[in-house]
Tab-separated table of C-alpha atoms in Angstrom:
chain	number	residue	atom	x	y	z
A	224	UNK	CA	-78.881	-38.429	48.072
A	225	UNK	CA	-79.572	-34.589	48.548
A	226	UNK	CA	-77.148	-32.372	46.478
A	227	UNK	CA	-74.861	-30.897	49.050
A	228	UNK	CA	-75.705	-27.119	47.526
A	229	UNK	CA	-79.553	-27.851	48.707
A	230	UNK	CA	-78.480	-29.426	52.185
A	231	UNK	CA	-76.299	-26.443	52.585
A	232	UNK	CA	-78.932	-24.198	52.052
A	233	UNK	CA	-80.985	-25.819	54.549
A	234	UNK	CA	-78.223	-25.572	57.240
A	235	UNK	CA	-77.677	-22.149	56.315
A	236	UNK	CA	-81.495	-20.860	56.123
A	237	UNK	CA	-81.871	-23.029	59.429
A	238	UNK	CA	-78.973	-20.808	61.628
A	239	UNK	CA	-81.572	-18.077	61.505
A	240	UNK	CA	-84.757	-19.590	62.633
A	241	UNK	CA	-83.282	-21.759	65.922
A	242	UNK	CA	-84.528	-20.697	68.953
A	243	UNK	CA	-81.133	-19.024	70.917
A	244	UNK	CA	-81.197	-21.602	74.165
A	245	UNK	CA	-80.197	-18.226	76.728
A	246	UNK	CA	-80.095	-20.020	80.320
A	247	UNK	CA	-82.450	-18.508	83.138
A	248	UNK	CA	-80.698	-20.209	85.552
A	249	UNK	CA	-83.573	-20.850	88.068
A	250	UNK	CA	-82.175	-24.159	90.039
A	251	UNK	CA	-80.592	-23.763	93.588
A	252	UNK	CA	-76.722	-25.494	93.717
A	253	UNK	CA	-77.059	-29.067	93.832
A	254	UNK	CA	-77.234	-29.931	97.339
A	255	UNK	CA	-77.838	-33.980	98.559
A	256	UNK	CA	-80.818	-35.271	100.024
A	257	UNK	CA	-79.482	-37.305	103.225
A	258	UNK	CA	-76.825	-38.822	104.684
A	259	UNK	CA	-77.520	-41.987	102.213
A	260	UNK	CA	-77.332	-39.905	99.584
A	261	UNK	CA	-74.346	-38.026	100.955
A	262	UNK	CA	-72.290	-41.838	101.300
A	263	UNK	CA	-73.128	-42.488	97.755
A	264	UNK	CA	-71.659	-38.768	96.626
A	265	UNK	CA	-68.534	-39.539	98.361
A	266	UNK	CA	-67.816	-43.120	97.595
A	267	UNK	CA	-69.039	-41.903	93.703
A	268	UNK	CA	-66.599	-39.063	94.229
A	269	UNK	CA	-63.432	-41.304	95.468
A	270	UNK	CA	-64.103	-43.194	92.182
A	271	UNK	CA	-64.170	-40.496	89.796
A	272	UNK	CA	-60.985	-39.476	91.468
A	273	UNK	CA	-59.038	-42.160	89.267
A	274	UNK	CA	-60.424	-40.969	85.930
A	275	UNK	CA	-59.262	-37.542	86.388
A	276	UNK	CA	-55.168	-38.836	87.219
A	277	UNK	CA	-52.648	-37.893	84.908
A	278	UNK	CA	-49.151	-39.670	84.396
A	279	UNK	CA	-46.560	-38.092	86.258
A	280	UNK	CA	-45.295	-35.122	84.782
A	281	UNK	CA	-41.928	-34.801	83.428
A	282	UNK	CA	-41.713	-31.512	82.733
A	283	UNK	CA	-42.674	-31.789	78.989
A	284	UNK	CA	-45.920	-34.025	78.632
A	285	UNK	CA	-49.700	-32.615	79.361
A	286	UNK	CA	-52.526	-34.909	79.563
A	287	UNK	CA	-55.660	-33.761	79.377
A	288	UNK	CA	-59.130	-35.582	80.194
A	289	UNK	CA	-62.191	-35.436	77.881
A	290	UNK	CA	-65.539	-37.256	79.068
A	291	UNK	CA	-68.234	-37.655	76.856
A	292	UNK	CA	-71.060	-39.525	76.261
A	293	UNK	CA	-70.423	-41.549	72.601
A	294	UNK	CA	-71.447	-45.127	73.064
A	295	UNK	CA	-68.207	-47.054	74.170
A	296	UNK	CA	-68.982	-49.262	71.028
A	297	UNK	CA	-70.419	-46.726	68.422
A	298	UNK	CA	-68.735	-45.565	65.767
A	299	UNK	CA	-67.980	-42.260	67.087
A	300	UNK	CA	-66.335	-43.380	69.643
A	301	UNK	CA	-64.135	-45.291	67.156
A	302	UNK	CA	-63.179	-42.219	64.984
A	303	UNK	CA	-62.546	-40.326	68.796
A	304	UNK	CA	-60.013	-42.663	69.754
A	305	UNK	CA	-57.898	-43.953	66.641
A	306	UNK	CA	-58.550	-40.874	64.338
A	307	UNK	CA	-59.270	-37.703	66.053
A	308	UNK	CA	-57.009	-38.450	69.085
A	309	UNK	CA	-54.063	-39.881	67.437
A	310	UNK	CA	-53.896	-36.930	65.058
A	311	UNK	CA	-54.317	-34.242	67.677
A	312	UNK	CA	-51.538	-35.621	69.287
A	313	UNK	CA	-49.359	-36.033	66.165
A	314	UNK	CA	-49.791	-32.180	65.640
A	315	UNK	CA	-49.958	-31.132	69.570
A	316	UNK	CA	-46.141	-33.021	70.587
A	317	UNK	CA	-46.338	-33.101	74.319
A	318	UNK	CA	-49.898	-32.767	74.876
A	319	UNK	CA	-51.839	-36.182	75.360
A	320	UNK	CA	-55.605	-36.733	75.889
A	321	UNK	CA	-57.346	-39.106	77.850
A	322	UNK	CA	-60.449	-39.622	76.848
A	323	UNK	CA	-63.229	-41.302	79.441
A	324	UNK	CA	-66.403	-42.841	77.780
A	325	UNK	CA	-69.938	-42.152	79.620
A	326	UNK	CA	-73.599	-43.390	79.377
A	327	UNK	CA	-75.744	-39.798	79.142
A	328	UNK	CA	-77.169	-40.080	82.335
A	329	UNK	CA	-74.399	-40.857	83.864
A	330	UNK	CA	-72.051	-38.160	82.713
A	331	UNK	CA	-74.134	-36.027	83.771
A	332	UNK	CA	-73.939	-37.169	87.330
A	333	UNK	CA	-70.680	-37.687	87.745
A	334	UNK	CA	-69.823	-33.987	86.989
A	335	UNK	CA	-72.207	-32.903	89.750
A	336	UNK	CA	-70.667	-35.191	91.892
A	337	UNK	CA	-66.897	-34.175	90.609
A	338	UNK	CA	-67.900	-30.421	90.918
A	339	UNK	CA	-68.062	-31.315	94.836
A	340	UNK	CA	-65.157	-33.250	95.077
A	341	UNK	CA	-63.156	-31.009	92.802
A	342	UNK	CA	-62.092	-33.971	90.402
A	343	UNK	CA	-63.352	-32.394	87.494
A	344	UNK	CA	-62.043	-33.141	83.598
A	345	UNK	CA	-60.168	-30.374	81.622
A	346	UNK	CA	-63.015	-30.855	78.916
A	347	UNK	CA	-66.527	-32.329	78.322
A	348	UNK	CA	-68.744	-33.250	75.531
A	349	UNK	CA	-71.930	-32.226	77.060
A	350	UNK	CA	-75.706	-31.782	76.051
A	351	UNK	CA	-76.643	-28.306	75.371
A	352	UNK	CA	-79.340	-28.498	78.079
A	353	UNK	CA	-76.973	-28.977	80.368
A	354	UNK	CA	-75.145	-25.508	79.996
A	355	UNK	CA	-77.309	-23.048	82.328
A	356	UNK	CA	-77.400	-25.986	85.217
A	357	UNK	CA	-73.380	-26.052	84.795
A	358	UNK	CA	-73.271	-22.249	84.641
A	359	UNK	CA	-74.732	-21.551	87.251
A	360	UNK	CA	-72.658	-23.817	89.477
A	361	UNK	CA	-69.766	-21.982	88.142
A	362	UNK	CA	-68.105	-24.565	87.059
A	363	UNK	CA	-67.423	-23.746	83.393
A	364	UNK	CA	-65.303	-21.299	81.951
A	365	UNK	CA	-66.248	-18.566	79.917
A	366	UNK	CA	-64.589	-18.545	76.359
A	367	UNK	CA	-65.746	-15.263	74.824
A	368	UNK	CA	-63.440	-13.405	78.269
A	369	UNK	CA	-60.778	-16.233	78.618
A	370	UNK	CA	-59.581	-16.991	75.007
A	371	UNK	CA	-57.982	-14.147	72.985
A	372	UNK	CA	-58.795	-15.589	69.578
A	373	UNK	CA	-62.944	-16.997	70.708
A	374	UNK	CA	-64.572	-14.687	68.150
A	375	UNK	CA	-62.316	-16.418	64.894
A	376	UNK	CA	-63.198	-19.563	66.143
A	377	UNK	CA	-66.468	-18.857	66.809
A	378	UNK	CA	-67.103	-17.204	63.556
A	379	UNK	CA	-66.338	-20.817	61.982
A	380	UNK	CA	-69.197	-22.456	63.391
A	381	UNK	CA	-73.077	-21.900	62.657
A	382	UNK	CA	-74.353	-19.140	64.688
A	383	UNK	CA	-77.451	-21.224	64.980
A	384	UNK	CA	-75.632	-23.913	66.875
A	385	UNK	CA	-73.622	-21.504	69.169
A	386	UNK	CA	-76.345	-19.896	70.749
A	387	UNK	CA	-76.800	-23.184	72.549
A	388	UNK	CA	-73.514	-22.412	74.877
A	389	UNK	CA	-74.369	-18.848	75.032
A	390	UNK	CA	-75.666	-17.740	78.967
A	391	UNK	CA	-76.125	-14.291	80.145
A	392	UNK	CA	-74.373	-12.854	77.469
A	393	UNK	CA	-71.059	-15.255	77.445
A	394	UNK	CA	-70.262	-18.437	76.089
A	395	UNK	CA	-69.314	-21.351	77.992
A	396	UNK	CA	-68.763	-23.791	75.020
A	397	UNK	CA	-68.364	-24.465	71.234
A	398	UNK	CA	-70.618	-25.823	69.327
A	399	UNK	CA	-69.984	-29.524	68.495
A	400	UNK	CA	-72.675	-30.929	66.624
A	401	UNK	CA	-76.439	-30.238	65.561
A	402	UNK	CA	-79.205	-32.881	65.381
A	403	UNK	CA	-83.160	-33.041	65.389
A	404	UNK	CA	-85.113	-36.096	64.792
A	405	UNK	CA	-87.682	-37.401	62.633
A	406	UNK	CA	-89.308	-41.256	62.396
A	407	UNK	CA	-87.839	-43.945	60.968
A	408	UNK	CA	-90.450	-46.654	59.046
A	409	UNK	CA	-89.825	-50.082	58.091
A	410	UNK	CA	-90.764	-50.179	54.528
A	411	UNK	CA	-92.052	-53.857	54.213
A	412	UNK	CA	-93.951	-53.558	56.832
A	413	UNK	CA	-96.238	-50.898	55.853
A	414	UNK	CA	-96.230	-52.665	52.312
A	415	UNK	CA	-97.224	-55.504	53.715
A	416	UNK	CA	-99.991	-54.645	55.764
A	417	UNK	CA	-100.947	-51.980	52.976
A	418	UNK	CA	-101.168	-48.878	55.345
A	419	UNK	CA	-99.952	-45.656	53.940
A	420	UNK	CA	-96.595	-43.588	56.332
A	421	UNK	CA	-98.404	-41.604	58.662
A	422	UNK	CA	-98.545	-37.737	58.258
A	423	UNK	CA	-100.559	-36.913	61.234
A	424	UNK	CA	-100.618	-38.103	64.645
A	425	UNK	CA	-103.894	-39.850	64.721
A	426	UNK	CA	-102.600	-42.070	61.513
A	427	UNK	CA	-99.053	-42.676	63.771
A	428	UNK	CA	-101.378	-44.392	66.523
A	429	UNK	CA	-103.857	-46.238	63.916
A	430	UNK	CA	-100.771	-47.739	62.208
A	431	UNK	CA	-98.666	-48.185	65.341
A	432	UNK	CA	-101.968	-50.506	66.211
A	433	UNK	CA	-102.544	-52.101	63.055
A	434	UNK	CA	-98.217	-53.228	62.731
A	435	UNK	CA	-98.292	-54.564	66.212
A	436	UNK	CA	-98.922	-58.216	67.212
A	437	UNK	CA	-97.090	-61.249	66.271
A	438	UNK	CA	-94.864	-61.861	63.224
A	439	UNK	CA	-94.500	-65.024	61.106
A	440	UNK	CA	-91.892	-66.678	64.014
A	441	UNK	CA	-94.203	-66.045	66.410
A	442	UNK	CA	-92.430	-63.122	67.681
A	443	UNK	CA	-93.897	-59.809	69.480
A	444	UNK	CA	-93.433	-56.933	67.545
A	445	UNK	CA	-94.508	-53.498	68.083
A	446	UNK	CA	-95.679	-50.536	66.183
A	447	UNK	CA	-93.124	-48.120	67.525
A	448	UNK	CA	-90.446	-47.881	70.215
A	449	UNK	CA	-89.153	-44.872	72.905
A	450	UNK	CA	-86.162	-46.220	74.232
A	451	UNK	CA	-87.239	-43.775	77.041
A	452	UNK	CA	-89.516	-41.672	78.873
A	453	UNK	CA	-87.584	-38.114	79.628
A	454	UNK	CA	-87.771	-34.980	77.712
A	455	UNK	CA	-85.668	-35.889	74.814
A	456	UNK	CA	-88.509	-38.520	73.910
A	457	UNK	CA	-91.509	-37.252	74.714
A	458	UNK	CA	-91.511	-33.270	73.598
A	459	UNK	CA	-92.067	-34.151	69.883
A	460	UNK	CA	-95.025	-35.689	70.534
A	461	UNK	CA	-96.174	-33.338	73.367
A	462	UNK	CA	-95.253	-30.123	70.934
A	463	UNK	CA	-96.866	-31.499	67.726
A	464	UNK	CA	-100.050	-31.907	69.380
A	465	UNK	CA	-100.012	-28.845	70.531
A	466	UNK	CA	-98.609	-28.578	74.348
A	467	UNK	CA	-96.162	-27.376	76.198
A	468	UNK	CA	-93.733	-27.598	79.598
A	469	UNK	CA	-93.797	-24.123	80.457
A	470	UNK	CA	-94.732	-20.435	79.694
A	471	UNK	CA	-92.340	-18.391	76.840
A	472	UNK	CA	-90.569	-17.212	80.019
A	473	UNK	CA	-89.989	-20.223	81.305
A	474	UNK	CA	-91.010	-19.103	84.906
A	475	UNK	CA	-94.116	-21.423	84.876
A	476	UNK	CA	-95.622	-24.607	84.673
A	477	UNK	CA	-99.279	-24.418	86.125
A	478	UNK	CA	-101.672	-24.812	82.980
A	479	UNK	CA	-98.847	-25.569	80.145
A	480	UNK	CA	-97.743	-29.260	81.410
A	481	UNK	CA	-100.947	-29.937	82.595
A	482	UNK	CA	-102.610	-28.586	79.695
A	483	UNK	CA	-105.040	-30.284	78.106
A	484	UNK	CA	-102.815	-30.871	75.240
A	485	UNK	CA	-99.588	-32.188	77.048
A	486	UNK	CA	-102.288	-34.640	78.557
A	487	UNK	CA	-103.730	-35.622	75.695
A	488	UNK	CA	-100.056	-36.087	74.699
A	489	UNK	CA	-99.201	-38.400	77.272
A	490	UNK	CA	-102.487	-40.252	77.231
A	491	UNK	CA	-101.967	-41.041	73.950
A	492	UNK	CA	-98.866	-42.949	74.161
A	493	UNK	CA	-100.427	-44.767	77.609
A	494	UNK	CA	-103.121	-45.976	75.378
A	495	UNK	CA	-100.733	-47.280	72.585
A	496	UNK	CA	-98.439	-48.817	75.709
A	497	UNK	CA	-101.425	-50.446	77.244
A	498	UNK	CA	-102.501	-52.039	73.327
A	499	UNK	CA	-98.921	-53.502	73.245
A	500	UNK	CA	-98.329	-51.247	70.183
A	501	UNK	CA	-94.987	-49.259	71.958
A	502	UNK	CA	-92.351	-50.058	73.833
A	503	UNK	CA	-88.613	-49.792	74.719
A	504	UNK	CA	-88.162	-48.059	77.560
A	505	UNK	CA	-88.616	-50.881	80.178
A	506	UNK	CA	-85.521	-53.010	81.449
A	507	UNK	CA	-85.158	-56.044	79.084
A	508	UNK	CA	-86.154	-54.553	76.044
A	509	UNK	CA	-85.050	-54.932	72.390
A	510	UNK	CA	-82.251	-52.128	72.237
A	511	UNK	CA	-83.742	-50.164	68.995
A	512	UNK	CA	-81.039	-50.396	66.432
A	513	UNK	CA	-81.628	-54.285	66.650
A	514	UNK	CA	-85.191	-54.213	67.158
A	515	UNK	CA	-85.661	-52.009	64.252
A	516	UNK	CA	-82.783	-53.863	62.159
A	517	UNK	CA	-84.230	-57.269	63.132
A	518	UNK	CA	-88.290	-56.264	62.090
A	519	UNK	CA	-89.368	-56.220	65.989
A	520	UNK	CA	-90.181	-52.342	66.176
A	521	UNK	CA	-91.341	-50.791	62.827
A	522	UNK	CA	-91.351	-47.119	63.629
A	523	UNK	CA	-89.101	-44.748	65.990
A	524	UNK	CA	-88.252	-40.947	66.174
A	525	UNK	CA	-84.659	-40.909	65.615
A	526	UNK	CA	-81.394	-38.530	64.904
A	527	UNK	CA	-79.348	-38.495	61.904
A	528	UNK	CA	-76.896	-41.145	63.826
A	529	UNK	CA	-79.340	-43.779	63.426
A	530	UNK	CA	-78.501	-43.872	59.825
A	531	UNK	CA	-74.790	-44.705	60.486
A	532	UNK	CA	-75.828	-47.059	62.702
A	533	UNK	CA	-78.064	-49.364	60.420
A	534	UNK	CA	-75.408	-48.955	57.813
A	535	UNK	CA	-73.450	-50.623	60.000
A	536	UNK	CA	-75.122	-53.225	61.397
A	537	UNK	CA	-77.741	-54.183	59.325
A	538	UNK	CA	-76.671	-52.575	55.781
A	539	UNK	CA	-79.820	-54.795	53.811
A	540	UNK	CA	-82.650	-53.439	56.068
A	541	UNK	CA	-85.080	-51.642	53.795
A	542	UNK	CA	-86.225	-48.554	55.718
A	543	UNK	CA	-87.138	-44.893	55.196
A	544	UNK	CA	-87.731	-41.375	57.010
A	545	UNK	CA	-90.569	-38.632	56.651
A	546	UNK	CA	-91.087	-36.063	59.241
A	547	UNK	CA	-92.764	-36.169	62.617
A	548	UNK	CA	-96.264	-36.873	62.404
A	549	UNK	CA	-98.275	-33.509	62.689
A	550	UNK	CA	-101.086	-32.728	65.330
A	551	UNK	CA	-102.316	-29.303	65.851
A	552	UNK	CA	-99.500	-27.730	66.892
A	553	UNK	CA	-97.612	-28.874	63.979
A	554	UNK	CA	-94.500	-30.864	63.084
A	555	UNK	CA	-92.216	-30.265	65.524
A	556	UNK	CA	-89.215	-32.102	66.966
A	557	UNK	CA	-87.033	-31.516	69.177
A	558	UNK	CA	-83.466	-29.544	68.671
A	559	UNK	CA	-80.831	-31.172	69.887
A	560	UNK	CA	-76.737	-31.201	69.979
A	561	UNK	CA	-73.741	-31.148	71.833
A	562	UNK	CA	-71.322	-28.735	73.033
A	563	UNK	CA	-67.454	-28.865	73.459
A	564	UNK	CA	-66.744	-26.640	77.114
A	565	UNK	CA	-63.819	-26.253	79.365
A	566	UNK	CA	-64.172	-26.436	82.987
A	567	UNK	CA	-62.430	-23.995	85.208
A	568	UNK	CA	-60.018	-26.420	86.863
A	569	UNK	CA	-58.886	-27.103	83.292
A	570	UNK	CA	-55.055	-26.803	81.879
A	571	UNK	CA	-56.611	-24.074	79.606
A	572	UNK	CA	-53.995	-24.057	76.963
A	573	UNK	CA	-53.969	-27.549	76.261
A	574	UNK	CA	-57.907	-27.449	76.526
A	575	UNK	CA	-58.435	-25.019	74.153
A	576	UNK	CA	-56.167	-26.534	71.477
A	577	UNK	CA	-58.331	-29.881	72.086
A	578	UNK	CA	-61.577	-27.640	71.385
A	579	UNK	CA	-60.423	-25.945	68.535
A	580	UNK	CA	-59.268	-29.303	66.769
A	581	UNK	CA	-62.642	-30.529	67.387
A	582	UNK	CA	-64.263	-28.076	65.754
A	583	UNK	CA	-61.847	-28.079	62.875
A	584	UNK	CA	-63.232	-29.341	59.183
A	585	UNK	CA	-60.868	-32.607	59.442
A	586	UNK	CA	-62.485	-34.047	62.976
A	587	UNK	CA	-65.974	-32.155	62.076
A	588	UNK	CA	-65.801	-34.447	58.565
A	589	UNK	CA	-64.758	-37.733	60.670
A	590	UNK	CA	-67.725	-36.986	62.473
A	591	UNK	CA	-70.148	-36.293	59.677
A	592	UNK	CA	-69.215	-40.005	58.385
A	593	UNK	CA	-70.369	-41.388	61.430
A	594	UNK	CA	-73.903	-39.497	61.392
A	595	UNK	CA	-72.796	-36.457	63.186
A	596	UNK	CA	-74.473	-33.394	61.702
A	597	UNK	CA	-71.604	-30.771	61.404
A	598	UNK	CA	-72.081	-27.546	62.746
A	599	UNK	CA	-68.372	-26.266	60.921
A	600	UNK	CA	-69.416	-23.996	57.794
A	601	UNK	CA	-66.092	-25.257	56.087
A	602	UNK	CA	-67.452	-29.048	56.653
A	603	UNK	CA	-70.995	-28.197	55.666
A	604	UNK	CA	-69.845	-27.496	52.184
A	605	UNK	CA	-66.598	-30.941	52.106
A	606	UNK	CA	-67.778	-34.124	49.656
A	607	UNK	CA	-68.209	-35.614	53.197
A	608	UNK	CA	-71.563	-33.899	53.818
A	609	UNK	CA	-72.526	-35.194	50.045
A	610	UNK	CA	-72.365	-38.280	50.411
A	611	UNK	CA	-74.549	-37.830	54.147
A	612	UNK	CA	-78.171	-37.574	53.625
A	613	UNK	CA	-78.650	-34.619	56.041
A	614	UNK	CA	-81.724	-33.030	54.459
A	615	UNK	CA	-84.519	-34.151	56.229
A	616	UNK	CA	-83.048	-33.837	59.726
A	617	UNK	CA	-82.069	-29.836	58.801
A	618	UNK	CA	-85.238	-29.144	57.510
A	619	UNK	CA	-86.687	-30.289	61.146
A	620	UNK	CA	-84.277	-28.455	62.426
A	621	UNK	CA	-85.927	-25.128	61.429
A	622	UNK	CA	-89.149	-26.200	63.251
A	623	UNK	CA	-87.949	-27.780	66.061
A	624	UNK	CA	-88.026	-26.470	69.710
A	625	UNK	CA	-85.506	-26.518	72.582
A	626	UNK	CA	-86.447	-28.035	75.533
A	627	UNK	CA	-86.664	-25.454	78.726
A	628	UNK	CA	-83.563	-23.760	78.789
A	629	UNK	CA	-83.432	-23.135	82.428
A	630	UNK	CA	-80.223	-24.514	85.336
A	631	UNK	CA	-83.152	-26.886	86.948
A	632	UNK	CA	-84.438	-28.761	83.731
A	633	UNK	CA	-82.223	-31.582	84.388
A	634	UNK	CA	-84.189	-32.198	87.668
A	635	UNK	CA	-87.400	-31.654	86.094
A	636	UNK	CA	-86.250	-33.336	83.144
A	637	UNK	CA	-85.828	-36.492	85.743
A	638	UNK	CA	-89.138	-35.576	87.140
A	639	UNK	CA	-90.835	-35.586	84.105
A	640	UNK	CA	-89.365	-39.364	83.569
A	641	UNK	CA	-90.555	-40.382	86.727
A	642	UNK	CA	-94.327	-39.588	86.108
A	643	UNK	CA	-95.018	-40.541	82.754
A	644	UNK	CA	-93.783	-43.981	84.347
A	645	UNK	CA	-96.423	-43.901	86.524
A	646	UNK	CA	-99.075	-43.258	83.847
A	647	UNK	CA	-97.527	-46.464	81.728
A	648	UNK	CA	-97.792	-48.703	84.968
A	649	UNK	CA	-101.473	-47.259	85.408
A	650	UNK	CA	-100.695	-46.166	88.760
A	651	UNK	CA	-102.017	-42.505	87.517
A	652	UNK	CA	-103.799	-41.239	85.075
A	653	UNK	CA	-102.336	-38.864	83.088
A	654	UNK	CA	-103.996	-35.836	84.569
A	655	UNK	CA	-103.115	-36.704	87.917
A	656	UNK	CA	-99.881	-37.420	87.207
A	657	UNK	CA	-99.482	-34.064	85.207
A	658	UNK	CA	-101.278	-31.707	87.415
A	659	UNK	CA	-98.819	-33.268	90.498
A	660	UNK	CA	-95.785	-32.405	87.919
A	661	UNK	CA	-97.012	-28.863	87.757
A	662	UNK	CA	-96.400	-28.072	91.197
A	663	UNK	CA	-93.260	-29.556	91.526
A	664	UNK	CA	-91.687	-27.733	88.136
A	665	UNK	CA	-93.070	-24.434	89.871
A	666	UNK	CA	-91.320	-25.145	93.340
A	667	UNK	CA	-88.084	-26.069	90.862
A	668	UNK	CA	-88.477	-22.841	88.449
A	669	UNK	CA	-89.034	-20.324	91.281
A	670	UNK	CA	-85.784	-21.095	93.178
C-alpha cells in the first residue's frame, strides 16, 4: 500500500492539472422523434411518476428523492442505504430520503423524460458529462446564487473535481467523487504464457492475442474485455494513440473523429474482436468482475471500484494494475466522476442538507471503503484513504482527458456507440463508419 502522505500528494498536485469540464452547451432541448416515440415518453413518464411520491405530509416530515446510478447490488449502494441514509436521518429529525437505484443509461433517460413530465427528484447522483446537457435544459439549480454558505462548502472539496459542475461561470453541483482508469492483468496468466505486462499499445494487442483461446476446461477465454462500446470505453484507447472527437473548441468533428488516428483506434480493437481476443460488450456475455475473477478475461481498463469489487467477490484472485498502454499520443485515460446536483423543483432546504452530508468526511470515508476515490480534502488525508490503494488511479488522473464537454455529447456519445457496433459486426469499415460519424457530430455541435 501507498503511504497516504504520497497519495495525498498526488491528489493534491493532480487538482491543478485537470482539464476544467466548462459546458458549451451546443444541443437543441430534447425534443421526440414521432408519435412512437412520443407514446413511449408518456407511458415512461406515468411510471416515473410513482418514484417521485412522497408520504403524505403531516406537517413535520420531508422526504426527499435521490436517484443515482450505484449498482442495486454493489457495495455502494449498501453503505447508501444502511449507513449514509440512516445517519443523515438520525441527525436531520423530520427529513427522510428516498433513495431510487438506476442502471447509467437509464438514469439518464428517465430525467429527460421526467424534465417533460415535471416528475423530477429533489437530487441526483449524476455523471459529470451530463451537466451542460442538464444545464441547458434548465433544469438544475445553480448553487454558487441559491445557497448562502456554497463557497465554505465548496472550499472543502478539490477544486480539481469541482470544475466538473461548473457551466458558464456557475455551479450546478458538488463534487462527489473522482475516478480515472487504468488496466487490470491477471498475473498467472501472463506468468504462464511468459509474456511481459504491456507498456505500449502494440504489446496490449500482441498479448491480448497470444492469452486468448481455450483454457484447460475447455473454456473460451479472451485477452481483454469492454463491457461496452460508448465514450467511456473507447477514448483511452482512441487518445493514447493519438486521436481525437473534436477540435480544442469543441465546435468540430470533420478530420478529428475521422482522423487517421481515431481510425486506426477503432480498427484496432475490430481486428482484436474479429481474432476472438476481446469481448464483453455483446448481450450474453461474461459480466467482467466474474469473467476476470473466474480467469475468462485476463485484461480490462478499469476504475478504482473494481478493486472493492474483487475484494469482495473473489478475495484469492491474484491480479495487478499498471497504466494504460501508451501509443503516440501517450498514456491517457479518461477522467471521470460524479456529481451531487439539485434540480429546480427540489425542496431546497432539505436538498442541500442531503448534499452537504454527502460531501462530508464521514459519508466521503464510507465511500472511499467501497472504492470511491474521495474528492473531500479532510477524507483525502483520514486512515481510510491509507488503507485504499489510490495511487495509480490519481496519477492517471493528471493525464487523463474529459470527454467533450458540450449539452449534445450524450447524443453523440450514443452515436458514437452505435457505429463502432457496426465496425465489430463488419457491416463498415472503420473509415466509413467514422467519416459518416463526422457529419452527424457536426449537425449535433452546430445547433
Amino acid at each position: 500500500m501507498k503511504k497516504s502522505k504520497k497519495v495525498l500528494a498526488h491528489i493534491l498536485t493532480s487538482a491543478t492539472c485537470l482539464a476544467a469540464l466548462a459546458g458549451c452547451g451546443n444541443s437543441a432541448p430534447v425534443q421526440t422523434k414521432n408519435d412512437s416515440e412520443s407514446q413511449k415518453v408518456t407511458n415512461a413518464a406515468e411510471q416515473t411518476a410513482s418514484d417521485t411520491e412522497t408520504p403524505a405530509a403531516d406537517g413535520k416530515e420531508i422526504t426527499i428523492n435521490f436517484w443515482h446510478h450505484y449498482s442495486a447490488q454493489s457495495a455502494e449502494n449498501d453503505t447508501l442505504v444502511n449507513v449514509l441514509i440512516p445517519k443523515f436521518e438520525e441527525e436531520n429529525p423530520g427529513i427522510k430520503v428516498n433513495a431510487v437505484s438506476h442502471e447509467w443509461g437509464d438514469l439518464h433517460e428517465k430525467i429527460l423524460i421526467s424534465a417533460q413530465s415535471d416528475t423530477l427528484p429533489d437530487v441526483a447522483r449524476l455523471d459529470s458529462a451530463w451537466i451542460p446537457e442538464f444545464e441547458k435544459m434548465g433544469i438544475l439549480t445553480a448553487l454558487d446564487e441559491e445557497m448562502p454558505d456554497y463557497s465554505d462548502v465548496a472550499a472543502n472539496l478539490l477544486d480539481s473535481a469541482m470544475s466538473t459542475a461548473n457551466v458558464g461561470g456557475h455551479s450546478y453541483g458538488l463534487a462527489l467523487n473522482t475516478n480515472s482508469k487504468i488496466l487490470f492483468y491477471n498475473i498467472q496468466a501472463f506468468a504462464d504464457a511468459g509474456i511481459d505486462v504491456p507498456k505500449t499499445m502494440d504489446e496490449f494487442v500482441a498479448a491480448a492475442k497470444t492469452l486468448s483461446g481455450t483454457n484447460e476446461n475447455g473454456q473460451q477465454v479472451w485477452g481483454s474485455n469492454e463491457p461496452a462500446l460508448a465514450g467511456w470505453n473507447l477514448c483511452p484507447y482512441i487518445w493514447s494513440m493519438g486521436g481525437t472527437i473534436t477540435n480544442e473548441e469543441e465546435t468540430k468533428a470533420s478530420g478529428y473523429i475521422n482522423s487517421p488516428e481515431t481510425v486506426e483506434a477503432i480498427q484496432m480493437l475490430a481486428d482484436l474482436y474479429d481474432a476472438g481476443a476481446i469481448t464483453g460488450w455483446n448481450s450474453g456475455d461474461i459480466p467482467m468482475t466474474d469473467g476476470f475473477g473466474t480467469g475468462r478475461y485476463m485484461m480490462l481498463l478499469e476504475g478504482p471500484w473494481k478493486i472493492a469489487e474483487m475484494q469482495g467477490a473473489y478475495p484469492d484472485f491474484a491480479y495487478a494494475t499498471t497504466e494504460i498502454p501508451a501509443g503516440k499520443g501517450g498514456s491517457v485515460s479518461v477522467l471521470g466522476g460524479e456529481d451531487i446536483s439539485m434540480f429546480n423543483s427540489a425542496n431546497k432546504d432539505a436538498a442541500w442538507k442531503f448534499m452537504k452530508f454527502m460531501t462530508d468526511s464521514f459519508a466521503q470515508e464510507e465511500m472511499a471503503k467501497c472504492g470511491q476515490i474521495p474528492v473531500n480534502k479532510e477524507s483525502l488525508a483520514s486512515d481510510t484513504v491509507k488503507e485504499a490503494d489510490f495511487a495509480p488511479f490519481i496519477d492517471a488522473i493528471t493525464t487523463a482527458k474529459s470527454r467533450p464537454t458540450v449539452a449534445c455529447w450524450s447524443e453523440m456519445d450514443s452515436e458514437l456507440s452505435v457505429a463502432v457496433t457496426a465496425v465489430m459486426n463488419g457491416e463498415m469499415t472503420a473509415q466509413e463508419a467514422m467519416d459518416e460519424l463526422a457529419v452527424t457530430f457536426d449537425q449535433m455541435l452546430a445547433k
